[in-house]
Amino acid sequence: MSADRERAAADLAALDRDRAALAEKVLQPWWFDAALGLLLFGFLAVQAVDADWVTAPALLVFAGGLALLVRVYRARSGVWVHTPARVMAGWGALVLVVLVPAYLLSSQGHRWAMVVAGAVLGLAVALLSRHWGRAWQRELREGV
Amino acid sequence: MTAVEPRFDQVVHAPPRLQVCGLLAAVDTMEFAAVRDAVGVSDSVLSKHVKQLEDAGYVRVRKATIASRVRTSLSLTAEGRTAFGAHVAELKRITGG
């Protein structure tokens, strides 16, 4: 093997090692996914009350909770990635499929529908967050 | 996936800079301290190499004050991602991979 080839192989191996080491840091702890799911559930479930004095503080808690989760994740891992557009599009479609019927039912007096929607989407975001985290981890381990 | 044209890049090639680019290519942003720890160099050495990457237009440096502490984060520019991708393609071409 020529020196250039050896050096190139060593550089590629080093890049792969760095990505593998990074993969060990990027997966969020389990409580991150649980907190994300609970925040979404809480925010949607309180819409069943249909009163501004409940929904306005709920929005503040939801936004504040998300900001805190992002901050904690960045402080722990030292990195940040934005969710890919195709993943966000899939999530947006799921939100619409669940929320539109729930909103229609809720507007006809079946306010419990928002609690169910919150439970479904809260559980979904927790599971999907875990899935996306593991998928990114696998991608990093595959190397450059 | 679009094939990347292999191209040796002298700015990316130097050992600490290749590592820095490799880490930043895997994320959107990375804290300066996290890059420093991963690369295993001092603040001053990393700063010097980041400056060279910044001057080449490959890296963007952002400073933010959070809880009265200045945090520096690094990210690859689109040009930096292209250059790194082309350099990796060249390394693979050399190794026949």
mmCIF file of C-alpha atoms in Angstrom:
data_model
loop_
_atom_site.group_PDB
_atom_site.id
_atom_site.type_symbol
_atom_site.label_atom_id
_atom_site.label_comp_id
_atom_site.label_asym_id
_atom_site.label_seq_id
_atom_site.Cartn_x
_atom_site.Cartn_y
_atom_site.Cartn_z
ATOM 1 C CA MET A 1 0.000 0.000 0.000
ATOM 2 C CA SER A 2 1.428 3.428 -0.925
ATOM 3 C CA ALA A 3 1.981 6.115 1.714
ATOM 4 C CA ASP A 4 -0.847 8.238 0.274
ATOM 5 C CA ARG A 5 -3.205 5.314 0.391
ATOM 6 C CA GLU A 6 -2.207 4.462 3.954
ATOM 7 C CA ARG A 7 -2.670 8.056 5.036
ATOM 8 C CA ALA A 8 -6.075 8.292 3.344
ATOM 9 C CA ALA A 9 -7.204 5.045 4.963
ATOM 10 C CA ALA A 10 -6.010 6.285 8.368
ATOM 11 C CA ASP A 11 -7.883 9.588 7.893
ATOM 12 C CA LEU A 12 -11.112 7.787 6.978
ATOM 13 C CA ALA A 13 -10.739 5.434 9.954
ATOM 14 C CA ALA A 14 -10.208 8.422 12.276
ATOM 15 C CA LEU A 15 -13.330 10.120 10.923
ATOM 16 C CA ASP A 16 -15.323 6.933 11.503
ATOM 17 C CA ARG A 17 -14.006 6.681 15.075
ATOM 18 C CA ASP A 18 -15.021 10.280 15.789
ATOM 19 C CA ARG A 19 -18.527 9.654 14.476
ATOM 20 C CA ALA A 20 -18.829 6.457 16.524
ATOM 21 C CA ALA A 21 -17.744 8.378 19.652
ATOM 22 C CA LEU A 22 -20.242 11.133 18.834
ATOM 23 C CA ALA A 23 -22.984 8.511 18.416
ATOM 24 C CA GLU A 24 -22.548 7.583 22.086
ATOM 25 C CA LYS A 25 -23.355 11.159 23.148
ATOM 26 C CA VAL A 26 -26.265 12.131 20.933
ATOM 27 C CA LEU A 27 -29.018 9.811 22.133
ATOM 28 C CA GLN A 28 -31.254 11.686 24.533
ATOM 29 C CA PRO A 29 -32.021 10.107 27.941
ATOM 30 C CA TRP A 30 -35.356 8.240 28.261
ATOM 31 C CA TRP A 31 -36.823 10.969 30.460
ATOM 32 C CA PHE A 32 -36.360 13.485 27.617
ATOM 33 C CA ASP A 33 -38.805 11.525 25.454
ATOM 34 C CA ALA A 34 -41.163 11.007 28.404
ATOM 35 C CA ALA A 35 -41.114 14.729 29.254
ATOM 36 C CA LEU A 36 -41.720 15.650 25.615
ATOM 37 C CA GLY A 37 -44.722 13.314 25.461
ATOM 38 C CA LEU A 38 -46.117 14.590 28.763
ATOM 39 C CA LEU A 39 -45.758 18.224 27.704
ATOM 40 C CA LEU A 40 -47.697 17.602 24.501
ATOM 41 C CA PHE A 41 -50.306 15.502 26.273
ATOM 42 C CA GLY A 42 -50.771 18.154 28.943
ATOM 43 C CA PHE A 43 -51.066 20.982 26.438
ATOM 44 C CA LEU A 44 -53.659 19.198 24.301
ATOM 45 C CA ALA A 45 -55.585 17.654 27.184
ATOM 46 C CA VAL A 46 -56.239 21.021 28.861
ATOM 47 C CA GLN A 47 -57.887 22.230 25.637
ATOM 48 C CA ALA A 48 -60.827 20.119 26.810
ATOM 49 C CA VAL A 49 -61.480 22.775 29.453
ATOM 50 C CA ASP A 50 -61.957 25.413 26.716
ATOM 51 C CA ALA A 51 -61.214 28.398 28.951
ATOM 52 C CA ASP A 52 -58.582 31.078 28.304
ATOM 53 C CA TRP A 53 -57.447 31.111 31.921
ATOM 54 C CA VAL A 54 -56.377 27.483 31.446
ATOM 55 C CA THR A 55 -55.207 27.366 27.842
ATOM 56 C CA ALA A 56 -53.001 30.494 28.002
ATOM 57 C CA PRO A 57 -50.898 29.267 30.974
ATOM 58 C CA ALA A 58 -50.837 25.795 29.376
ATOM 59 C CA LEU A 59 -49.299 27.305 26.245
ATOM 60 C CA LEU A 60 -46.665 29.073 28.353
ATOM 61 C CA VAL A 61 -45.826 25.866 30.225
ATOM 62 C CA PHE A 62 -45.660 23.938 26.951
ATOM 63 C CA ALA A 63 -43.366 26.486 25.224
ATOM 64 C CA GLY A 64 -41.221 26.915 28.332
ATOM 65 C CA GLY A 65 -40.942 23.160 28.771
ATOM 66 C CA LEU A 66 -39.827 22.676 25.153
ATOM 67 C CA ALA A 67 -37.239 25.447 25.471
ATOM 68 C CA LEU A 68 -35.910 23.874 28.678
ATOM 69 C CA LEU A 69 -35.661 20.429 27.052
ATOM 70 C CA VAL A 70 -33.712 21.871 24.106
ATOM 71 C CA ARG A 71 -31.374 23.706 26.485
ATOM 72 C CA VAL A 72 -30.762 20.632 28.636
ATOM 73 C CA TYR A 73 -30.106 18.462 25.581
ATOM 74 C CA ARG A 74 -27.632 20.961 24.123
ATOM 75 C CA ALA A 75 -25.837 21.306 27.448
ATOM 76 C CA ARG A 76 -25.556 17.517 27.875
ATOM 77 C CA SER A 77 -24.586 16.555 24.337
ATOM 78 C CA GLY A 78 -22.921 19.746 23.089
ATOM 79 C CA VAL A 79 -24.640 19.344 19.726
ATOM 80 C CA TRP A 80 -27.869 20.197 17.946
ATOM 81 C CA VAL A 81 -29.492 18.995 14.757
ATOM 82 C CA HIS A 82 -32.711 20.195 13.211
ATOM 83 C CA THR A 83 -35.309 17.580 12.448
ATOM 84 C CA PRO A 84 -35.189 16.740 8.714
ATOM 85 C CA ALA A 85 -38.012 18.262 6.637
ATOM 86 C CA ARG A 86 -39.381 14.871 5.541
ATOM 87 C CA VAL A 87 -39.604 13.741 9.176
ATOM 88 C CA MET A 88 -41.382 16.959 10.150
ATOM 89 C CA ALA A 89 -43.765 16.533 7.207
ATOM 90 C CA GLY A 90 -44.654 13.022 8.407
ATOM 91 C CA TRP A 91 -45.169 14.279 11.950
ATOM 92 C CA GLY A 92 -47.315 17.162 10.691
ATOM 93 C CA ALA A 93 -49.495 14.718 8.749
ATOM 94 C CA LEU A 94 -49.989 12.563 11.851
ATOM 95 C CA VAL A 95 -50.893 15.611 13.930
ATOM 96 C CA LEU A 96 -53.538 16.611 11.363
ATOM 97 C CA VAL A 97 -55.001 13.088 11.173
ATOM 98 C CA VAL A 98 -55.442 13.011 14.948
ATOM 99 C CA LEU A 99 -56.241 16.646 15.737
ATOM 100 C CA VAL A 100 -58.809 17.461 13.035
ATOM 101 C CA PRO A 101 -61.332 14.752 14.099
ATOM 102 C CA ALA A 102 -60.617 15.528 17.758
ATOM 103 C CA TYR A 103 -61.302 19.225 17.190
ATOM 104 C CA LEU A 104 -64.520 18.463 15.282
ATOM 105 C CA LEU A 105 -65.736 16.133 18.042
ATOM 106 C CA SER A 106 -64.719 18.650 20.694
ATOM 107 C CA SER A 107 -66.620 21.468 18.971
ATOM 108 C CA GLN A 108 -69.738 19.257 19.057
ATOM 109 C CA GLY A 109 -69.484 18.974 22.821
ATOM 110 C CA HIS A 110 -67.322 15.858 23.088
ATOM 111 C CA ARG A 111 -64.495 17.635 24.884
ATOM 112 C CA TRP A 112 -62.910 14.339 25.991
ATOM 113 C CA ALA A 113 -61.703 13.958 22.375
ATOM 114 C CA MET A 114 -58.879 16.445 23.035
ATOM 115 C CA VAL A 115 -57.699 14.356 25.986
ATOM 116 C CA VAL A 116 -57.620 11.268 23.749
ATOM 117 C CA ALA A 117 -55.811 13.224 21.012
ATOM 118 C CA GLY A 118 -53.305 14.441 23.592
ATOM 119 C CA ALA A 119 -52.686 10.897 24.792
ATOM 120 C CA VAL A 120 -52.266 9.571 21.246
ATOM 121 C CA LEU A 121 -49.952 12.373 20.089
ATOM 122 C CA GLY A 122 -48.065 12.514 23.397
ATOM 123 C CA LEU A 123 -47.318 8.796 23.205
ATOM 124 C CA ALA A 124 -46.502 9.087 19.489
ATOM 125 C CA VAL A 125 -44.027 11.944 19.937
ATOM 126 C CA ALA A 126 -42.284 10.127 22.799
ATOM 127 C CA LEU A 127 -41.906 6.927 20.752
ATOM 128 C CA LEU A 128 -40.943 8.758 17.557
ATOM 129 C CA SER A 129 -38.398 10.912 19.371
ATOM 130 C CA ARG A 130 -36.766 7.716 20.638
ATOM 131 C CA HIS A 131 -36.919 6.202 17.150
ATOM 132 C CA TRP A 132 -35.387 9.303 15.506
ATOM 133 C CA GLY A 133 -32.640 9.464 18.138
ATOM 134 C CA ARG A 134 -31.695 5.830 17.566
ATOM 135 C CA ALA A 135 -31.843 6.247 13.770
ATOM 136 C CA TRP A 136 -29.405 9.170 13.970
ATOM 137 C CA GLN A 137 -27.166 7.146 16.254
ATOM 138 C CA ARG A 138 -27.142 4.277 13.719
ATOM 139 C CA GLU A 139 -26.374 6.688 10.886
ATOM 140 C CA LEU A 140 -23.364 8.077 12.776
ATOM 141 C CA ARG A 141 -22.071 4.567 13.515
ATOM 142 C CA GLU A 142 -22.188 3.722 9.811
ATOM 143 C CA GLY A 143 -19.300 6.159 9.289
ATOM 144 C CA VAL A 144 -18.525 8.778 6.649
ATOM 145 C CA MET B 1 -28.025 10.606 -3.520
ATOM 146 C CA THR B 2 -25.959 12.911 -5.756
ATOM 147 C CA ALA B 3 -22.419 11.696 -6.444
ATOM 148 C CA VAL B 4 -19.774 14.014 -5.009
ATOM 149 C CA GLU B 5 -16.870 15.007 -7.212
ATOM 150 C CA PRO B 6 -13.647 13.971 -5.396
ATOM 151 C CA ARG B 7 -11.422 16.951 -4.673
ATOM 152 C CA PHE B 8 -8.437 17.216 -2.374
ATOM 153 C CA ASP B 9 -8.809 20.243 -0.105
ATOM 154 C CA GLN B 10 -5.691 21.596 1.553
ATOM 155 C CA VAL B 11 -7.654 23.595 4.137
ATOM 156 C CA VAL B 12 -9.698 20.583 5.251
ATOM 157 C CA HIS B 13 -6.816 18.109 5.032
ATOM 158 C CA ALA B 14 -4.682 19.127 8.045
ATOM 159 C CA PRO B 15 -5.345 16.588 10.859
ATOM 160 C CA PRO B 16 -7.180 18.722 13.443
ATOM 161 C CA ARG B 17 -9.194 20.521 10.770
ATOM 162 C CA LEU B 18 -10.266 17.281 9.123
ATOM 163 C CA GLN B 19 -11.495 16.056 12.512
ATOM 164 C CA VAL B 20 -13.302 19.327 13.194
ATOM 165 C CA CYS B 21 -15.009 19.217 9.800
ATOM 166 C CA GLY B 22 -15.905 15.548 10.314
ATOM 167 C CA LEU B 23 -17.629 16.326 13.599
ATOM 168 C CA LEU B 24 -19.434 19.401 12.300
ATOM 169 C CA ALA B 25 -20.579 17.552 9.182
ATOM 170 C CA ALA B 26 -22.513 15.143 11.435
ATOM 171 C CA VAL B 27 -24.507 17.892 13.200
ATOM 172 C CA ASP B 28 -26.055 21.294 12.620
ATOM 173 C CA THR B 29 -24.138 23.005 15.420
ATOM 174 C CA MET B 30 -21.618 21.860 18.014
ATOM 175 C CA GLU B 31 -20.360 23.688 21.079
ATOM 176 C CA PHE B 32 -16.730 24.829 20.905
ATOM 177 C CA ALA B 33 -15.996 22.940 24.156
ATOM 178 C CA ALA B 34 -17.510 19.714 22.795
ATOM 179 C CA VAL B 35 -15.381 19.967 19.633
ATOM 180 C CA ARG B 36 -12.284 20.698 21.732
ATOM 181 C CA ASP B 37 -12.908 17.645 23.944
ATOM 182 C CA ALA B 38 -13.599 15.380 20.961
ATOM 183 C CA VAL B 39 -10.516 16.514 19.052
ATOM 184 C CA GLY B 40 -8.313 16.532 22.147
ATOM 185 C CA VAL B 41 -6.555 19.859 21.676
ATOM 186 C CA SER B 42 -6.296 23.037 23.739
ATOM 187 C CA ASP B 43 -8.630 26.021 23.331
ATOM 188 C CA SER B 44 -5.901 28.048 21.644
ATOM 189 C CA VAL B 45 -4.996 25.326 19.141
ATOM 190 C CA LEU B 46 -8.635 24.770 18.246
ATOM 191 C CA SER B 47 -9.214 28.521 17.932
ATOM 192 C CA LYS B 48 -6.327 28.786 15.478
ATOM 193 C CA HIS B 49 -7.684 26.013 13.264
ATOM 194 C CA VAL B 50 -11.262 27.247 13.502
ATOM 195 C CA LYS B 51 -10.035 30.683 12.384
ATOM 196 C CA GLN B 52 -8.432 29.118 9.302
ATOM 197 C CA LEU B 53 -11.648 27.275 8.503
ATOM 198 C CA GLU B 54 -13.644 30.453 9.099
ATOM 199 C CA ASP B 55 -11.338 32.460 6.814
ATOM 200 C CA ALA B 56 -11.860 29.839 4.100
ATOM 201 C CA GLY B 57 -15.620 30.274 4.511
ATOM 202 C CA TYR B 58 -16.061 26.706 5.724
ATOM 203 C CA VAL B 59 -17.055 27.283 9.344
ATOM 204 C CA ARG B 60 -19.445 29.736 10.991
ATOM 205 C CA VAL B 61 -18.787 30.806 14.580
ATOM 206 C CA ARG B 62 -21.660 31.997 16.759
ATOM 207 C CA LYS B 63 -21.463 33.390 20.266
ATOM 208 C CA ALA B 64 -24.442 33.499 22.620
ATOM 209 C CA THR B 65 -24.733 34.561 26.223
ATOM 210 C CA ILE B 66 -26.642 31.982 28.238
ATOM 211 C CA ALA B 67 -27.015 32.444 31.992
ATOM 212 C CA SER B 68 -24.284 35.141 31.886
ATOM 213 C CA ARG B 69 -21.820 32.753 30.211
ATOM 214 C CA VAL B 70 -20.659 33.199 26.644
ATOM 215 C CA ARG B 71 -21.085 29.986 24.691
ATOM 216 C CA THR B 72 -19.445 29.561 21.325
ATOM 217 C CA SER B 73 -20.957 27.190 18.817
ATOM 218 C CA LEU B 74 -19.561 26.084 15.491
ATOM 219 C CA SER B 75 -21.241 24.953 12.319
ATOM 220 C CA LEU B 76 -20.184 24.075 8.793
ATOM 221 C CA THR B 77 -21.308 26.421 6.052
ATOM 222 C CA ALA B 78 -22.786 24.995 2.842
ATOM 223 C CA GLU B 79 -19.400 25.606 1.231
ATOM 224 C CA GLY B 80 -17.691 23.775 4.095
ATOM 225 C CA ARG B 81 -20.025 20.787 3.735
ATOM 226 C CA THR B 82 -19.323 20.632 0.015
ATOM 227 C CA ALA B 83 -15.555 20.870 0.541
ATOM 228 C CA PHE B 84 -15.590 18.217 3.275
ATOM 229 C CA GLY B 85 -17.765 15.878 1.189
ATOM 230 C CA ALA B 86 -15.446 16.291 -1.800
ATOM 231 C CA HIS B 87 -12.371 15.688 0.361
ATOM 232 C CA VAL B 88 -13.848 12.508 1.856
ATOM 233 C CA ALA B 89 -14.738 11.361 -1.666
ATOM 234 C CA GLU B 90 -11.108 11.943 -2.666
ATOM 235 C CA LEU B 91 -9.867 9.929 0.345
ATOM 236 C CA LYS B 92 -12.199 7.096 -0.685
ATOM 237 C CA ARG B 93 -10.990 7.324 -4.266
ATOM 238 C CA ILE B 94 -7.374 7.044 -3.100
ATOM 239 C CA THR B 95 -8.142 4.007 -0.945
ATOM 240 C CA GLY B 96 -10.268 2.506 -3.702
ATOM 241 C CA GLY B 97 -13.261 2.431 -1.357
#
